[in-house]
mmCIF file of C-alpha atoms in Angstrom:
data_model
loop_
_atom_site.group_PDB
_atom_site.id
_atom_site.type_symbol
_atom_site.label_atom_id
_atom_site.label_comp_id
_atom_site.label_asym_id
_atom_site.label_seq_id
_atom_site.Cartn_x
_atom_site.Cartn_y
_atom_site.Cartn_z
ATOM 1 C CA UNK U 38 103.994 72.297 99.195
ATOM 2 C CA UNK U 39 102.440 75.333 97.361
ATOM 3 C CA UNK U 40 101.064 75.641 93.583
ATOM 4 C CA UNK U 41 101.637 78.870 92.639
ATOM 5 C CA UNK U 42 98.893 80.786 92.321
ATOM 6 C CA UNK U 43 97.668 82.258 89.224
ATOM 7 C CA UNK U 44 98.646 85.897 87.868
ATOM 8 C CA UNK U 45 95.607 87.190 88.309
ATOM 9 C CA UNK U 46 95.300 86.110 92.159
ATOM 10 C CA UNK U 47 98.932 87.278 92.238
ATOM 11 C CA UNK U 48 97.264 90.601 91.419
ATOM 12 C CA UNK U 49 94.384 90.903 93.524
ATOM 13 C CA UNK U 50 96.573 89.621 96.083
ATOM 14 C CA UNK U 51 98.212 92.671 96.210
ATOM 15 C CA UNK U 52 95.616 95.004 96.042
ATOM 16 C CA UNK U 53 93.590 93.879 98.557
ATOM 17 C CA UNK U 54 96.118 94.096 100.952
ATOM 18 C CA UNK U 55 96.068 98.075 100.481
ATOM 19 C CA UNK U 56 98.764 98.172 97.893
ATOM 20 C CA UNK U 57 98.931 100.836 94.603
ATOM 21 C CA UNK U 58 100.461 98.111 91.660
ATOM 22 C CA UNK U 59 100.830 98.945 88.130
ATOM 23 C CA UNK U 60 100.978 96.314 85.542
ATOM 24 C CA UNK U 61 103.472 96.166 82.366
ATOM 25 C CA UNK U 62 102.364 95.068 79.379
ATOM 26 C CA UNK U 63 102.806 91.412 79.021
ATOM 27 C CA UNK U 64 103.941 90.806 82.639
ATOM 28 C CA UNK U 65 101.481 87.924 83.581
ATOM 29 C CA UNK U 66 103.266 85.820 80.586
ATOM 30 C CA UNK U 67 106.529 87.323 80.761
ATOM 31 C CA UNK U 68 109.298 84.413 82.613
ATOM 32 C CA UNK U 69 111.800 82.166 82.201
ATOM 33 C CA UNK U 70 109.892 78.713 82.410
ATOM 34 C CA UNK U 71 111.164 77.888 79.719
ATOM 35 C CA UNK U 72 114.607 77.141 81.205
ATOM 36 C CA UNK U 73 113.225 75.314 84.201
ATOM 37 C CA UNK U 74 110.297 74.399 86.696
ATOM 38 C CA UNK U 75 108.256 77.099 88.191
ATOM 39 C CA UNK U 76 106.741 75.346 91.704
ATOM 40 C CA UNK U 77 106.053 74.751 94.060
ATOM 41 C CA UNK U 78 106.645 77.734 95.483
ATOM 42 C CA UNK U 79 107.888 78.123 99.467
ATOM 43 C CA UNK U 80 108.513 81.702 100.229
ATOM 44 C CA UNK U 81 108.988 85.429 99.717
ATOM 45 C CA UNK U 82 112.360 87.006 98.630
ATOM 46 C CA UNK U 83 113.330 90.312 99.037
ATOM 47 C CA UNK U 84 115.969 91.973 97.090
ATOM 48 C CA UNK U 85 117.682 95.523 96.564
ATOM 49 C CA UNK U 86 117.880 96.723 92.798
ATOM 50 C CA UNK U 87 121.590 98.488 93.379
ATOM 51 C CA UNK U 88 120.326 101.309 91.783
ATOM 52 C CA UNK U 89 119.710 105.095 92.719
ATOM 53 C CA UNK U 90 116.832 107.283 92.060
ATOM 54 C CA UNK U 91 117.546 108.085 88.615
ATOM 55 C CA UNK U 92 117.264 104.680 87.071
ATOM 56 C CA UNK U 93 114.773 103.035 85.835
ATOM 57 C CA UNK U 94 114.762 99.629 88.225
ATOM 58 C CA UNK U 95 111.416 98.766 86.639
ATOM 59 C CA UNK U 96 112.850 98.684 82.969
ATOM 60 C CA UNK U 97 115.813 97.070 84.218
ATOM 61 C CA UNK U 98 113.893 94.385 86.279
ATOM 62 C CA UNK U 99 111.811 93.567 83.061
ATOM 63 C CA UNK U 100 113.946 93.667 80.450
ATOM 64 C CA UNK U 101 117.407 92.595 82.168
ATOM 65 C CA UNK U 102 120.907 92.894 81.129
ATOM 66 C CA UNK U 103 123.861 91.512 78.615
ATOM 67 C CA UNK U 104 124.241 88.331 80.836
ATOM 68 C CA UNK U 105 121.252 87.994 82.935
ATOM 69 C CA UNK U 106 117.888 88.167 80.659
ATOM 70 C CA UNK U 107 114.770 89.613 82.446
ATOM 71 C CA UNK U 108 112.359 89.345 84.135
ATOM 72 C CA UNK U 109 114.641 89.630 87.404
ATOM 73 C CA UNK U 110 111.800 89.391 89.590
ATOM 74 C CA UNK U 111 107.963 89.403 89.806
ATOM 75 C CA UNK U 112 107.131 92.767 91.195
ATOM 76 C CA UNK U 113 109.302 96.004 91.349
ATOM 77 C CA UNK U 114 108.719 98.273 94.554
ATOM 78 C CA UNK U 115 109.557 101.591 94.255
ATOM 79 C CA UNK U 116 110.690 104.903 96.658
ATOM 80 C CA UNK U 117 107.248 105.656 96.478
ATOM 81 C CA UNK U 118 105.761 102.250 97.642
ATOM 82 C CA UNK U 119 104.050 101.357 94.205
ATOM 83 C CA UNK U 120 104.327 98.019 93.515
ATOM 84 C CA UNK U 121 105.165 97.364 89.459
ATOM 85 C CA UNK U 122 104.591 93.727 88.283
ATOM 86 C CA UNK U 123 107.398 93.019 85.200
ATOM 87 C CA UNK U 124 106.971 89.443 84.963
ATOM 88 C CA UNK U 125 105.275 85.956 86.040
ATOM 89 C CA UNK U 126 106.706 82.572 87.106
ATOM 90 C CA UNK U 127 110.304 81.603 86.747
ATOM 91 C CA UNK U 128 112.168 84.679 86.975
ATOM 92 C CA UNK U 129 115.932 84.966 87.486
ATOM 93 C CA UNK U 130 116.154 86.779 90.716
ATOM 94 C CA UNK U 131 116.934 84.039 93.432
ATOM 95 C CA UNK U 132 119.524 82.377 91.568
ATOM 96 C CA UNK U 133 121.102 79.133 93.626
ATOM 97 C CA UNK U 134 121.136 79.042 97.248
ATOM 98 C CA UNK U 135 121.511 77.182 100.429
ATOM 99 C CA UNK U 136 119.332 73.905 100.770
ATOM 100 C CA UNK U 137 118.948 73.961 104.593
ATOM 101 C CA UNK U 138 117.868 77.749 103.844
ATOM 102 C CA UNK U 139 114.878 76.252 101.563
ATOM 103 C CA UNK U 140 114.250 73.387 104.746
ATOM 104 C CA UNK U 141 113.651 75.939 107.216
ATOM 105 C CA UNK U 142 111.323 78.268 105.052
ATOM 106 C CA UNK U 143 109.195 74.710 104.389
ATOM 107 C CA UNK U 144 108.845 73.902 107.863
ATOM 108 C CA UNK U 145 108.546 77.793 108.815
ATOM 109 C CA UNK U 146 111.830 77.754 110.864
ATOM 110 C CA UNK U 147 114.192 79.948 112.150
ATOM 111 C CA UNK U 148 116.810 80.435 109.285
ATOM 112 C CA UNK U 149 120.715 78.881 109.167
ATOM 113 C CA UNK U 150 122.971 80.652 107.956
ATOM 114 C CA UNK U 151 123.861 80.422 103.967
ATOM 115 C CA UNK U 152 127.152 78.493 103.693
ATOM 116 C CA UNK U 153 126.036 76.777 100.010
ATOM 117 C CA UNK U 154 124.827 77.966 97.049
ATOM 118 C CA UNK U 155 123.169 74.104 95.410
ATOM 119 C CA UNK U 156 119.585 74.622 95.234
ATOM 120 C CA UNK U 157 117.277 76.566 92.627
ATOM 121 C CA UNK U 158 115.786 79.181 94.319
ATOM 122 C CA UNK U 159 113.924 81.220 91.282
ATOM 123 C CA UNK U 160 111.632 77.701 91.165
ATOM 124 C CA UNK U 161 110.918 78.150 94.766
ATOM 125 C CA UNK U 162 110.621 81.848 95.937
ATOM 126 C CA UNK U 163 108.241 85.033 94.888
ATOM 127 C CA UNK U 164 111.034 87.628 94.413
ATOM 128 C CA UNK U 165 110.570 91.761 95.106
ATOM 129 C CA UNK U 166 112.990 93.924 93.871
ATOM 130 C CA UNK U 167 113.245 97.220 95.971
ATOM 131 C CA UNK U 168 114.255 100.353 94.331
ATOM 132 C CA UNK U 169 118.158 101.203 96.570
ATOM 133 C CA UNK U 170 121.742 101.660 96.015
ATOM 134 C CA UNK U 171 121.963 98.729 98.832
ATOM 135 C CA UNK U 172 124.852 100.696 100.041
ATOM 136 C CA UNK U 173 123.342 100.976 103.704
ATOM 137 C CA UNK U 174 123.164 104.979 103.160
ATOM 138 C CA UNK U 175 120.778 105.575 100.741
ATOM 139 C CA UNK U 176 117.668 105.410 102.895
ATOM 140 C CA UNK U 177 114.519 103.547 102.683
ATOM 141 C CA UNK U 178 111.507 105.439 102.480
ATOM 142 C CA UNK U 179 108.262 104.831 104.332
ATOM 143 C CA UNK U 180 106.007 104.087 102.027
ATOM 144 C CA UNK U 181 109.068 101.684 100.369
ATOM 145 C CA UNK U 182 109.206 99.593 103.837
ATOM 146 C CA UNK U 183 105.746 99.483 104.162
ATOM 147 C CA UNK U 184 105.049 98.118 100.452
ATOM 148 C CA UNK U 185 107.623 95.427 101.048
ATOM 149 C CA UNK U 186 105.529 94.306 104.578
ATOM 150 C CA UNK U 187 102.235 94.257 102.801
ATOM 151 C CA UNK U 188 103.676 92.793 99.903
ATOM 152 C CA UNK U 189 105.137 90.077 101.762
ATOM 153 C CA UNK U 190 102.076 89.685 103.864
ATOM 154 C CA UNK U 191 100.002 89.261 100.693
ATOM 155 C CA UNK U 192 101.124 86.421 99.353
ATOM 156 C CA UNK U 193 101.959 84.445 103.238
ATOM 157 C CA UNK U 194 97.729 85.122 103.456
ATOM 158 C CA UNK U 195 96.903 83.682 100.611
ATOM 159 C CA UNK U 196 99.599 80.280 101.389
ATOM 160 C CA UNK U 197 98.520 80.324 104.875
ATOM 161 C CA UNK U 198 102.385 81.062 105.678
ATOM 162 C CA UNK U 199 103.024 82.484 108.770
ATOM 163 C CA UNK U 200 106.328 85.355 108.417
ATOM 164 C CA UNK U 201 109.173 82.799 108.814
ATOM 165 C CA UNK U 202 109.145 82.529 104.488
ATOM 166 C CA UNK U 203 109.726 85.750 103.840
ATOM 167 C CA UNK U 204 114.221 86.105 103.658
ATOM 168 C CA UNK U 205 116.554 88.006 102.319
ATOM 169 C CA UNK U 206 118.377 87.705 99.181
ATOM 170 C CA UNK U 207 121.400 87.759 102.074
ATOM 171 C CA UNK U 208 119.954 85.185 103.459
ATOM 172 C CA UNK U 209 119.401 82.656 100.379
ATOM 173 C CA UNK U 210 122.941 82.880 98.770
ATOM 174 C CA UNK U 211 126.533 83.326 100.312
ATOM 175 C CA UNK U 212 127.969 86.243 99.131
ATOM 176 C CA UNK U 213 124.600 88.680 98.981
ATOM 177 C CA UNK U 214 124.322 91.813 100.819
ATOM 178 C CA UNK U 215 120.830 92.878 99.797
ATOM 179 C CA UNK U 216 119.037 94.191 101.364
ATOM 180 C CA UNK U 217 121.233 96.726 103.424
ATOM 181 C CA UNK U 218 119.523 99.654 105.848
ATOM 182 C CA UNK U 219 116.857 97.538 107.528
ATOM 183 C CA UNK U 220 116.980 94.070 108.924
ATOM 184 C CA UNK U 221 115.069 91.168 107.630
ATOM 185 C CA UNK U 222 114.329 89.597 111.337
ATOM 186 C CA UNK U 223 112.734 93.526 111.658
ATOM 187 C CA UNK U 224 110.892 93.028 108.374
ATOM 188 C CA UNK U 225 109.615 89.782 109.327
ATOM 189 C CA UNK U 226 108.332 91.101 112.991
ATOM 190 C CA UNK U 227 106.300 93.848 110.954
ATOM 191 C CA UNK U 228 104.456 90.858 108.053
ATOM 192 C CA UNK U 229 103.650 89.156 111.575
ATOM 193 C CA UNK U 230 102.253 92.016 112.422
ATOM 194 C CA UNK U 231 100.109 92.431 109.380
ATOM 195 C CA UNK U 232 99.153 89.039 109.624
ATOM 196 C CA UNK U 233 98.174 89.279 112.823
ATOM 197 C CA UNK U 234 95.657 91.856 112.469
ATOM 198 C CA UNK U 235 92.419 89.993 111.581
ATOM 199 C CA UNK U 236 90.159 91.968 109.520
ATOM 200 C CA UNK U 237 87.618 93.818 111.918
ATOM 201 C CA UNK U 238 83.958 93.111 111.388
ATOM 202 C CA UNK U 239 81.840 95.209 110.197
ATOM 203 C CA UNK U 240 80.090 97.368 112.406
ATOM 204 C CA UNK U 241 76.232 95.772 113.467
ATOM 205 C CA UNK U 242 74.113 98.331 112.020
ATOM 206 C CA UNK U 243 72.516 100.516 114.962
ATOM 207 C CA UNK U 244 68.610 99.628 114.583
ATOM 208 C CA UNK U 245 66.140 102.524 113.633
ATOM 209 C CA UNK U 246 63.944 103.111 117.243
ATOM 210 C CA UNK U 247 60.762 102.759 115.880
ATOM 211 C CA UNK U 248 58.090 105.743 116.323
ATOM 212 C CA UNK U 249 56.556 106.192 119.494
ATOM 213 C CA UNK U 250 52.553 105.682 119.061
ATOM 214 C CA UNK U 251 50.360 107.121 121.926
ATOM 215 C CA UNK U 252 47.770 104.881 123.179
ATOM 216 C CA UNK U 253 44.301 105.561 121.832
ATOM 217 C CA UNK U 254 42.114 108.286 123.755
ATOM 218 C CA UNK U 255 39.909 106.227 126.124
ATOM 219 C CA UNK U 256 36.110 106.877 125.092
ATOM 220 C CA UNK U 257 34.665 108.353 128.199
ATOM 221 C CA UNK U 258 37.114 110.589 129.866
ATOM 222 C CA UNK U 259 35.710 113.876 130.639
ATOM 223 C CA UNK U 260 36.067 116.235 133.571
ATOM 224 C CA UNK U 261 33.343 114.960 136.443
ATOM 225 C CA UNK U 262 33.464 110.965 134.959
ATOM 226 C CA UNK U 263 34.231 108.092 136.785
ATOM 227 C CA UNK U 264 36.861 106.110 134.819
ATOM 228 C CA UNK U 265 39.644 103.993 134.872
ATOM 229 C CA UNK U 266 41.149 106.136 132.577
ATOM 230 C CA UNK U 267 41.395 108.773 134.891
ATOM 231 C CA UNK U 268 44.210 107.161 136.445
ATOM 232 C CA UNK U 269 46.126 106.931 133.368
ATOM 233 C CA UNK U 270 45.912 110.708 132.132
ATOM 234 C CA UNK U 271 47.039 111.607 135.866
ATOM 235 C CA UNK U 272 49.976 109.554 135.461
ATOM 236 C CA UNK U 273 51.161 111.103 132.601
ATOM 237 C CA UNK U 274 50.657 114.774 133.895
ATOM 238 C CA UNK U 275 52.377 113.918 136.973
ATOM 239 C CA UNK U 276 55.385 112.530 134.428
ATOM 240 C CA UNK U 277 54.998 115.946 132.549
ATOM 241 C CA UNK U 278 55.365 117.721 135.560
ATOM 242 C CA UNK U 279 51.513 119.787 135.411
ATOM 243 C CA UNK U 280 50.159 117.492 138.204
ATOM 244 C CA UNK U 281 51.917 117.120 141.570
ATOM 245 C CA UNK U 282 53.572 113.345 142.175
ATOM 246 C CA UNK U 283 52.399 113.186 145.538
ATOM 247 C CA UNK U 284 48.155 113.386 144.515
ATOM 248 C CA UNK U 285 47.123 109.818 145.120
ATOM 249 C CA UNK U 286 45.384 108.759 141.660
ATOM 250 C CA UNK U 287 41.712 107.740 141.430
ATOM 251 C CA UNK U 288 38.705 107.153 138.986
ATOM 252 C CA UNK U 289 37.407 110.063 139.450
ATOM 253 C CA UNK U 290 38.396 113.270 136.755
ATOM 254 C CA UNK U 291 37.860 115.741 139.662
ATOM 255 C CA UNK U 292 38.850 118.857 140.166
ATOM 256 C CA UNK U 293 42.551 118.007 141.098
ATOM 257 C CA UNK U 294 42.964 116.522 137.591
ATOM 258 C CA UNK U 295 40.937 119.601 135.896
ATOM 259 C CA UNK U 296 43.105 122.039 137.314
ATOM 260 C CA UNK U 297 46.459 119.819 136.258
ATOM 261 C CA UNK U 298 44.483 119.839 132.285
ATOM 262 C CA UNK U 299 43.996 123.729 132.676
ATOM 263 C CA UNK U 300 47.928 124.165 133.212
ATOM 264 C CA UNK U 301 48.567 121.976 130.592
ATOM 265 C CA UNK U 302 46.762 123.985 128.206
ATOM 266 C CA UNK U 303 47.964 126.636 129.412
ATOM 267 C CA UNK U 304 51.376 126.256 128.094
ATOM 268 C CA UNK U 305 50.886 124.343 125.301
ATOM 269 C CA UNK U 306 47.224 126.163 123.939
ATOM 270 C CA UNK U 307 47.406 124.664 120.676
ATOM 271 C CA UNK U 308 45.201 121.816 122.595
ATOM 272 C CA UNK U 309 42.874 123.856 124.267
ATOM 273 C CA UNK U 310 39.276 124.277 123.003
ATOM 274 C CA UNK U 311 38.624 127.067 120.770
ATOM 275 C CA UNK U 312 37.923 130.318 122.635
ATOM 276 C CA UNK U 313 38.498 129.630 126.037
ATOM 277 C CA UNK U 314 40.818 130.687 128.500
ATOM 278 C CA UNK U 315 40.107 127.962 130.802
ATOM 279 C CA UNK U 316 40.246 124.499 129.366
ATOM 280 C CA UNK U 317 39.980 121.481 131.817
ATOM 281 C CA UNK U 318 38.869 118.864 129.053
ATOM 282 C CA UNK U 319 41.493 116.964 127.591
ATOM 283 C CA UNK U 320 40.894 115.898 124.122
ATOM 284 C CA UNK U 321 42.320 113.315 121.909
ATOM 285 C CA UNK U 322 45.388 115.807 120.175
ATOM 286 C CA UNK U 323 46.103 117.035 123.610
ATOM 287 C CA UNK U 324 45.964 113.287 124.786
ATOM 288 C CA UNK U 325 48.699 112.271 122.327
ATOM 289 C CA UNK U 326 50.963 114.824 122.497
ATOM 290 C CA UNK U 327 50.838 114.570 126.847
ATOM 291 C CA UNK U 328 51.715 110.867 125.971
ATOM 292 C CA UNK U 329 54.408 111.997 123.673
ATOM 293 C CA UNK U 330 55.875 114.550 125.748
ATOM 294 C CA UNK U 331 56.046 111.701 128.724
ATOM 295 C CA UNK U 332 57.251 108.816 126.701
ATOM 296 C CA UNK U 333 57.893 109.658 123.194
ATOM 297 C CA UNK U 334 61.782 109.010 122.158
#
């Protein structure tokens, strides 16, 4: 058992699932309760307004005609797929239909077929009329079929129904043909479909590599010293390529090393010592930006 849900969720309803829905003036109050329960509610139905592309369905959905006051249905759907809400709660647009119908849309079962026409459907069922001549020629557009899955799926997302309530006028009441020029069993595969597509998380957000900092210039290191350090400024020339990989590494800043400096400052100069052409010393800039050429990303 479902409580209808309010006008305004009826709305958003539709518009989150994707769909373009223009509201009349008056709709969310505009129904027939008055003659008769509204709820709980059990299913979709989808009907075909018998008209062609010249008349106004919408005005005829809202207002009705000599015999059968409006609103004929919650929501009009147009050629053009917009979806245009005329009315709230008990609307005349399911009339009576077939109670084993209604059984199998409550326990989400494959449908009978209609043989009675004994049970109040407008209490029961969300009704969608769809702008066609429901002559099986005049075609259904697109953006028409798609409006009526995503209509459909709205409302079976927000019940927690699964496709199996969404019928057919044809399929409610003996004696309907609407819709004609697509097949409800085909409409129903496309709402599972829909349903079926969870929504996709949002992408993780790609993390901002943080800065490469150069360790600090080791006090100490100078051409002809004995250091530790040594060994770490000949690793990184030998990763930038101005010291061979094959010279074994060692404490000592020799001559090896003060060549490998030289050619370093050779190509980038901007690090070599004021007025000279022949630079062996590496100082702290020159450090940093070896470090940065070797490991920086």
């Amino acid at each position: 058992m479902s409580t209808p849900m309010s006008a305004a969720r009826f709305l958003q309803a539709l518009r989150n699932e994707g769909l373009t829905v223009v509201t009349t003036p008056g709709w969310e109050t505009r129904n027939r309760n008055h003659k008769g329960p509204w709820g709980p509610v059990h299913g979709v139905m989808v009907h075909a307004t018998v008209t062609g592309p010249k008349v106004d369905g919408v005005r005829i959905c809202r207002d009705g005609y000599e015999g059968l006051p409006g609103p004929l249905c919650h929501g009009v759907i147009r050629r053009d797929g917009s979806v245009h809400l005329v009315g709230y709660g008990r609307t005349n647009h399911a009339g009576s239909g077939d109670p084993d119908v209604l059984r199998a849309v409550i326990n989400e079962k494959p449908l009978p077929a209609d043989n009675e026409a004994t049970t109040d459907g407008n209490r029961h069922f969300y009704g969608f009329e769809c702008e066609n001549l429901n002559d099986g020629k005049d075609p259904w557009t697109p953006a028409q079929l798609e409006a009526i899955e995503k209509a459909a799926a709205a409302l079976c997302r927000v019940h927690g129904w699964d496709e199996r309530p969404v019928i057919g006028h044809l399929e409610w009441q003996p004696g309907k043909s609407d819709p004609r020029g697509f097949t409800m069993p085909a409409m129903r595969d496309r709402v599972a479909d829909r349903l079926g597509d969870k929504p996709k998380p949002a992408p993780k957000p790609t993390p901002t590599p943080k800065p490469y900092v150069p360790p600090v210039f080791p006090a100490g290191l100078a051409p002809g010293r004995t250091t530790p350090s040594a060994r770490a400024l000949q690793r990184v020339l030998k990763a930038t390529g101005f010291m061979p990989k094959a010279t074994p590494e060692a404490d000592n800043y020799g001559p090896v090393t003060e060549a490998s400096v030289n050619r370093f400052h050779a190509a980038h100069p901007q690090y070599r010592a004021a007025g000279k052409t022949y630079d062996p010393n590496i100082g702290p800039r020159g450090w940093a930006y070896l470090h940065r050429l070797a490991y920086g990303r």
